[in-house]
Short mmCIF file of C-alpha atoms in Angstrom, two decimals:
data_model
loop_
_atom_site.label_atom_id
_atom_site.label_comp_id
_atom_site.label_asym_id
_atom_site.label_seq_id
_atom_site.Cartn_x
_atom_site.Cartn_y
_atom_site.Cartn_z
CA UNK A 1 0.00 0.00 0.00
CA UNK A 2 1.21 3.48 -0.87
CA UNK A 3 0.48 6.20 1.66
CA UNK A 4 0.21 9.92 0.93
CA UNK A 5 2.41 12.09 3.10
CA UNK A 6 1.95 15.86 3.31
CA UNK A 7 4.83 17.99 4.59
CA UNK A 8 4.19 21.70 4.93
CA UNK A 9 6.47 24.05 3.04
CA UNK A 10 8.65 26.66 4.65
CA UNK A 11 6.60 29.84 4.69
CA UNK A 12 9.11 32.66 5.04
CA UNK A 13 12.59 33.59 3.97
CA UNK A 14 13.68 32.24 7.37
CA UNK A 15 13.32 28.45 7.26
CA UNK A 16 11.40 26.61 9.97
CA UNK A 17 13.12 23.41 8.87
CA UNK A 18 10.48 21.91 6.58
CA UNK A 19 12.90 21.43 3.68
CA UNK A 20 15.30 19.51 5.88
CA UNK A 21 12.49 17.39 7.29
CA UNK A 22 11.25 16.53 3.78
CA UNK A 23 14.75 15.52 2.69
CA UNK A 24 15.21 13.38 5.79
CA UNK A 25 11.81 11.74 5.29
CA UNK A 26 12.66 10.73 1.72
CA UNK A 27 15.88 9.06 2.88
CA UNK A 28 14.27 7.36 5.91
CA UNK A 29 11.38 6.06 3.81
CA UNK A 30 13.87 4.67 1.27
CA UNK A 31 15.81 2.91 4.02
CA UNK A 32 12.59 1.45 5.46
CA UNK A 33 11.24 0.50 2.01
CA UNK A 34 8.11 2.52 2.75
CA UNK A 35 5.91 3.12 -0.28
CA UNK A 36 4.69 6.71 -0.23
CA UNK A 37 3.66 9.75 -2.28
CA UNK A 38 5.07 13.02 -0.98
CA UNK A 39 3.06 16.23 -1.33
CA UNK A 40 4.47 19.59 -0.24
CA UNK A 41 1.33 21.31 0.93
CA UNK A 42 0.81 24.92 1.93
CA UNK A 43 0.82 25.97 5.55
CA UNK A 44 -2.36 25.89 7.63
CA UNK A 45 -1.02 28.85 9.59
CA UNK A 46 -0.35 26.90 12.80
CA UNK A 47 3.31 27.84 12.92
CA UNK A 48 3.71 26.48 16.45
CA UNK A 49 3.13 23.01 15.01
CA UNK A 50 5.49 23.31 12.06
CA UNK A 51 7.12 21.59 10.36
CA UNK A 52 3.80 19.72 10.26
CA UNK A 53 3.62 16.22 8.74
CA UNK A 54 0.22 14.84 7.73
CA UNK A 55 -0.53 11.32 6.55
CA UNK A 56 -3.65 10.15 4.73
CA UNK A 57 -5.04 7.17 6.63
CA UNK A 58 -8.02 6.12 4.55
CA UNK A 59 -11.32 6.28 6.43
CA UNK A 60 -9.61 7.84 9.42
CA UNK A 61 -8.68 10.84 7.31
CA UNK A 62 -5.49 12.83 7.66
CA UNK A 63 -3.56 12.52 10.90
CA UNK A 64 -0.91 15.00 11.92
CA UNK A 65 2.47 15.00 13.62
CA UNK A 66 4.21 18.16 14.72
CA UNK A 67 6.36 19.99 15.17
CA UNK A 68 8.71 17.49 13.52
CA UNK A 69 12.47 17.96 13.53
CA UNK A 70 15.00 16.06 11.44
CA UNK A 71 15.83 13.99 14.53
CA UNK A 72 12.17 12.90 14.80
CA UNK A 73 11.95 11.57 11.25
CA UNK A 74 13.44 8.05 11.70
CA UNK A 75 11.15 7.25 14.63
CA UNK A 76 8.18 8.65 12.73
CA UNK A 77 8.84 6.46 9.71
CA UNK A 78 9.30 3.44 11.98
CA UNK A 79 6.01 4.19 13.74
CA UNK A 80 4.20 4.46 10.40
CA UNK A 81 5.75 1.24 9.10
CA UNK A 82 4.86 -0.65 12.29
CA UNK A 83 1.35 0.78 12.46
CA UNK A 84 2.13 2.31 15.86
CA UNK A 85 1.95 5.93 14.73
CA UNK A 86 -0.60 6.89 17.42
CA UNK A 87 2.08 6.28 20.06
CA UNK A 88 4.57 8.65 18.50
CA UNK A 89 5.44 11.55 20.80
CA UNK A 90 4.52 14.12 18.14
CA UNK A 91 1.16 12.55 17.25
CA UNK A 92 -1.61 15.19 17.14
CA UNK A 93 -4.55 13.08 15.98
CA UNK A 94 -6.76 13.93 13.05
CA UNK A 95 -6.01 17.28 11.49
CA UNK A 96 -9.64 18.33 11.78
CA UNK A 97 -9.58 17.61 15.53
CA UNK A 98 -6.59 19.81 16.38
CA UNK A 99 -8.20 22.38 18.73
CA UNK A 100 -6.66 25.41 17.03
CA UNK A 101 -8.19 24.32 13.70
CA UNK A 102 -11.37 22.69 15.00
CA UNK A 103 -12.66 25.98 16.43
CA UNK A 104 -12.25 27.91 13.19
CA UNK A 105 -14.73 28.56 10.40
CA UNK A 106 -12.45 29.05 7.42
CA UNK A 107 -13.72 30.88 4.37
CA UNK A 108 -10.83 32.60 2.60
CA UNK A 109 -8.33 30.09 4.02
CA UNK A 110 -10.41 26.93 3.63
CA UNK A 111 -8.05 25.40 1.02
CA UNK A 112 -4.81 26.42 2.74
CA UNK A 113 -2.89 23.31 3.74
CA UNK A 114 -5.06 20.91 1.77
CA UNK A 115 -2.50 20.18 -0.95
CA UNK A 116 0.16 21.51 -3.31
CA UNK A 117 -0.67 25.23 -3.61
CA UNK A 118 0.08 25.43 -7.33
CA UNK A 119 -1.49 22.11 -8.36
CA UNK A 120 -4.41 23.03 -10.60
CA UNK A 121 -6.07 19.61 -10.26
CA UNK A 122 -6.01 19.92 -6.47
CA UNK A 123 -7.44 23.45 -6.61
CA UNK A 124 -10.26 22.38 -8.92
CA UNK A 125 -11.04 19.31 -6.80
CA UNK A 126 -11.55 21.69 -3.86
CA UNK A 127 -14.01 23.85 -5.82
CA UNK A 128 -11.55 26.20 -7.49
CA UNK A 129 -12.30 28.02 -10.76
CA UNK A 130 -16.02 27.26 -10.55
CA UNK A 131 -16.61 30.94 -9.89
CA UNK A 132 -14.64 31.96 -12.96
CA UNK A 133 -16.36 29.38 -15.13
CA UNK A 134 -19.74 30.74 -14.04
CA UNK A 135 -18.62 34.36 -14.45
CA UNK A 136 -17.78 33.61 -18.07
CA UNK A 137 -21.48 32.89 -18.66
CA UNK A 138 -22.59 36.25 -17.23
CA UNK A 139 -22.49 39.83 -18.47
CA UNK A 140 -20.15 42.28 -16.72
CA UNK A 141 -23.13 44.03 -15.11
CA UNK A 142 -24.54 40.72 -13.87
CA UNK A 143 -21.23 39.91 -12.17
CA UNK A 144 -21.13 43.32 -10.50
CA UNK A 145 -24.75 42.94 -9.38
CA UNK A 146 -23.94 39.64 -7.66
CA UNK A 147 -21.01 41.26 -5.86
CA UNK A 148 -23.30 44.04 -4.67
CA UNK A 149 -25.85 41.57 -3.35
CA UNK A 150 -23.11 39.59 -1.58
CA UNK A 151 -22.22 42.56 0.62
CA UNK A 152 -18.51 41.99 0.00
CA UNK A 153 -16.34 44.79 1.37
CA UNK A 154 -12.67 45.68 1.33
CA UNK A 155 -10.61 44.53 4.30
CA UNK A 156 -7.97 47.26 4.25
CA UNK A 157 -9.65 49.24 7.01
CA UNK A 158 -12.22 51.39 5.20
CA UNK A 159 -14.61 48.47 4.49
CA UNK A 160 -15.59 50.10 1.18
CA UNK A 161 -18.28 48.10 -0.68
CA UNK A 162 -16.60 46.12 -3.46
CA UNK A 163 -19.65 46.27 -5.72
CA UNK A 164 -19.59 50.07 -5.77
CA UNK A 165 -15.89 50.14 -6.65
CA UNK A 166 -16.39 47.61 -9.45
CA UNK A 167 -19.45 49.50 -10.77
CA UNK A 168 -17.44 52.72 -10.90
CA UNK A 169 -14.70 51.10 -12.99
CA UNK A 170 -17.25 49.34 -15.22
CA UNK A 171 -18.99 52.65 -15.93
CA UNK A 172 -15.74 54.60 -16.46
CA UNK A 173 -14.68 55.40 -20.01
CA UNK A 174 -11.40 53.88 -21.13
CA UNK A 175 -10.08 51.57 -23.84
CA UNK A 176 -7.74 50.02 -21.26
CA UNK A 177 -8.59 49.30 -17.62
CA UNK A 178 -6.46 47.65 -14.96
CA UNK A 179 -6.90 45.35 -11.99
CA UNK A 180 -4.24 45.96 -9.32
CA UNK A 181 -3.83 43.82 -6.22
CA UNK A 182 -2.26 45.58 -3.27
CA UNK A 183 -0.17 42.75 -1.80
CA UNK A 184 2.30 45.05 -0.09
CA UNK A 185 0.85 44.30 3.38
CA UNK A 186 3.33 46.55 5.16
CA UNK A 187 1.79 46.87 8.63
CA UNK A 188 3.63 45.02 11.40
CA UNK A 189 2.31 41.53 12.12
CA UNK A 190 -0.10 41.39 9.18
CA UNK A 191 0.63 38.12 7.43
CA UNK A 192 -2.83 37.03 6.29
CA UNK A 193 -2.22 38.00 2.68
CA UNK A 194 1.17 36.30 2.65
CA UNK A 195 -0.31 33.02 3.90
CA UNK A 196 -3.05 33.14 1.29
CA UNK A 197 -0.62 33.80 -1.57
CA UNK A 198 1.77 31.07 -0.43
CA UNK A 199 -0.85 28.42 0.36
CA UNK A 200 -3.64 29.13 -2.18
CA UNK A 201 -2.38 31.41 -4.97
CA UNK A 202 -4.94 30.24 -7.53
CA UNK A 203 -7.68 31.81 -5.40
CA UNK A 204 -6.15 35.27 -5.87
CA UNK A 205 -5.65 34.62 -9.59
CA UNK A 206 -9.27 33.51 -9.98
CA UNK A 207 -10.63 36.49 -8.04
CA UNK A 208 -8.63 39.01 -10.06
CA UNK A 209 -9.72 37.38 -13.32
CA UNK A 210 -13.39 37.56 -12.30
CA UNK A 211 -12.84 41.21 -11.39
CA UNK A 212 -11.35 41.80 -14.83
CA UNK A 213 -14.38 40.25 -16.51
CA UNK A 214 -16.68 42.37 -14.38
CA UNK A 215 -15.16 45.76 -15.19
CA UNK A 216 -13.82 45.17 -18.71
CA UNK A 217 -10.13 44.84 -17.87
CA UNK A 218 -7.70 42.60 -19.73
CA UNK A 219 -4.60 43.27 -17.61
CA UNK A 220 -3.79 42.80 -13.95
CA UNK A 221 -0.82 43.37 -11.66
CA UNK A 222 -0.02 41.95 -8.24
CA UNK A 223 2.15 44.46 -6.36
CA UNK A 224 4.03 42.31 -3.87
CA UNK A 225 6.28 43.47 -1.06
CA UNK A 226 9.95 42.67 -1.45
CA UNK A 227 10.09 40.68 1.80
CA UNK A 228 7.84 37.93 0.37
CA UNK A 229 10.11 35.81 -1.88
CA UNK A 230 8.14 32.62 -1.17
CA UNK A 231 4.87 34.28 -2.14
CA UNK A 232 6.49 35.56 -5.35
CA UNK A 233 7.65 32.06 -6.23
CA UNK A 234 4.25 30.49 -5.60
CA UNK A 235 2.32 33.20 -7.43
CA UNK A 236 4.53 33.11 -10.50
CA UNK A 237 4.39 29.32 -10.64
CA UNK A 238 0.59 29.36 -10.28
CA UNK A 239 0.28 32.02 -13.00
CA UNK A 240 2.34 29.85 -15.36
CA UNK A 241 0.08 26.87 -14.61
CA UNK A 242 -3.09 28.92 -15.12
CA UNK A 243 -1.74 30.25 -18.41
CA UNK A 244 -0.88 26.76 -19.64
CA UNK A 245 -4.35 25.45 -18.77
CA UNK A 246 -6.32 28.35 -20.23
CA UNK A 247 -7.40 30.03 -17.00
CA UNK A 248 -5.33 33.08 -17.94
CA UNK A 249 -4.35 34.46 -21.33
CA UNK A 250 -5.98 35.35 -24.60
CA UNK A 251 -8.78 32.77 -24.52
CA UNK A 252 -10.13 32.18 -21.01
CA UNK A 253 -11.56 28.66 -20.89
CA UNK A 254 -12.27 28.83 -24.62
CA UNK A 255 -14.55 31.86 -24.18
CA UNK A 256 -12.58 34.23 -26.39
CA UNK A 257 -12.19 36.64 -23.47
CA UNK A 258 -8.78 37.81 -22.32
CA UNK A 259 -7.04 38.47 -19.03
CA UNK A 260 -3.31 38.57 -18.34
CA UNK A 261 -1.60 38.84 -14.99
CA UNK A 262 1.90 39.51 -13.72
CA UNK A 263 3.70 40.00 -10.41
CA UNK A 264 5.62 43.22 -9.74
CA UNK A 265 7.91 43.39 -6.71
CA UNK A 266 8.09 46.45 -4.48
CA UNK A 267 11.37 47.85 -3.19
CA UNK A 268 10.69 47.95 0.54
CA UNK A 269 8.86 51.28 0.78
CA UNK A 270 6.25 51.33 3.54
CA UNK A 271 4.28 54.17 1.96
CA UNK A 272 3.69 52.08 -1.18
CA UNK A 273 1.06 50.17 0.75
CA UNK A 274 -1.14 53.25 0.15
CA UNK A 275 -2.98 52.75 -3.12
CA UNK A 276 -1.93 55.87 -5.01
CA UNK A 277 1.72 55.61 -3.93
CA UNK A 278 1.59 51.99 -5.09
CA UNK A 279 0.28 53.08 -8.49
CA UNK A 280 3.11 55.61 -8.82
CA UNK A 281 5.60 52.86 -8.01
CA UNK A 282 4.05 50.55 -10.60
CA UNK A 283 4.48 53.31 -13.17
CA UNK A 284 8.19 53.53 -12.34
CA UNK A 285 7.83 56.82 -10.46
CA UNK A 286 8.73 57.77 -6.90
CA UNK A 287 6.30 56.13 -4.47
CA UNK A 288 4.49 59.18 -3.08
CA UNK A 289 0.81 59.67 -2.31
CA UNK A 290 -1.31 61.30 -5.00
CA UNK A 291 -3.92 63.92 -4.26
CA UNK A 292 -7.52 62.74 -4.64
CA UNK A 293 -9.71 63.27 -6.59
CA UNK A 294 -9.48 61.81 -9.15
CA UNK A 295 -10.07 58.40 -7.59
CA UNK A 296 -8.07 55.47 -8.99
CA UNK A 297 -11.33 53.95 -10.20
CA UNK A 298 -11.55 56.89 -12.60
CA UNK A 299 -7.86 57.71 -13.22
CA UNK A 300 -5.56 55.09 -11.74
CA UNK A 301 -2.63 53.21 -13.23
CA UNK A 302 -1.24 55.13 -16.22
CA UNK A 303 -4.27 57.40 -15.92
CA UNK A 304 -6.70 54.60 -16.69
CA UNK A 305 -9.67 53.28 -14.67
CA UNK A 306 -8.24 50.89 -12.07
#
């Protein structure tokens, strides 16, 4: 029998040891002649338990061990081989029963940790790209109307209604419009965006593409802070996958509609977390705040509705 083993990826530029644990597991499994399939899944955000090792146990579901060090790996493999894994000192039980996770209702982060973050098949199996596929059957106004009804609001502090912002850009005149994701996330201790981009990048890609369809934009940019090299790697890999499979590019899912996306790295400026300073930076200018009005929804990136 071949078991599926999930080992969380390192999540920051400073390693928590996951790469070393994965390397040690491969060698220990080879020595023990253990048949396995290794998946490097995204983090669930429980950094106190990482490196976290999860093993698919059939009807029992996924069971977890953590935090696992390189020194723990041989005994873990032995416990798995002998069927005595529940007695291992790092055994945490079923993933869904870990108290820190059990008490959460995950919406945005529901796919984080469930599999390889850039694996399109895994994303689709967990419900990914259904929203985009449905959006391709709707008119731009119909998409915006659904966003209005949903009550979705921005989470940057102002809680501005997303539907109103999208309606403004849809109604604005302009041959070219842009979708810009502010992924600078410069405030101290705010790592929610980083976790999402590292552990479920296709979700951001899908959301931006739907936004593009809604307002008539064919081009998007993700402005990412320079301190997030892991997020950059995952996003760029996921964009390449989405392009190859037709979820980005000149012919979205065979619909004839277009949307292209690229990552642009910031240079460490805190002020570029403010939207107009960010737009200046994207244009290659000094990152300083613009006077408003005009609002970026009317005159944003390169003077176009954004």
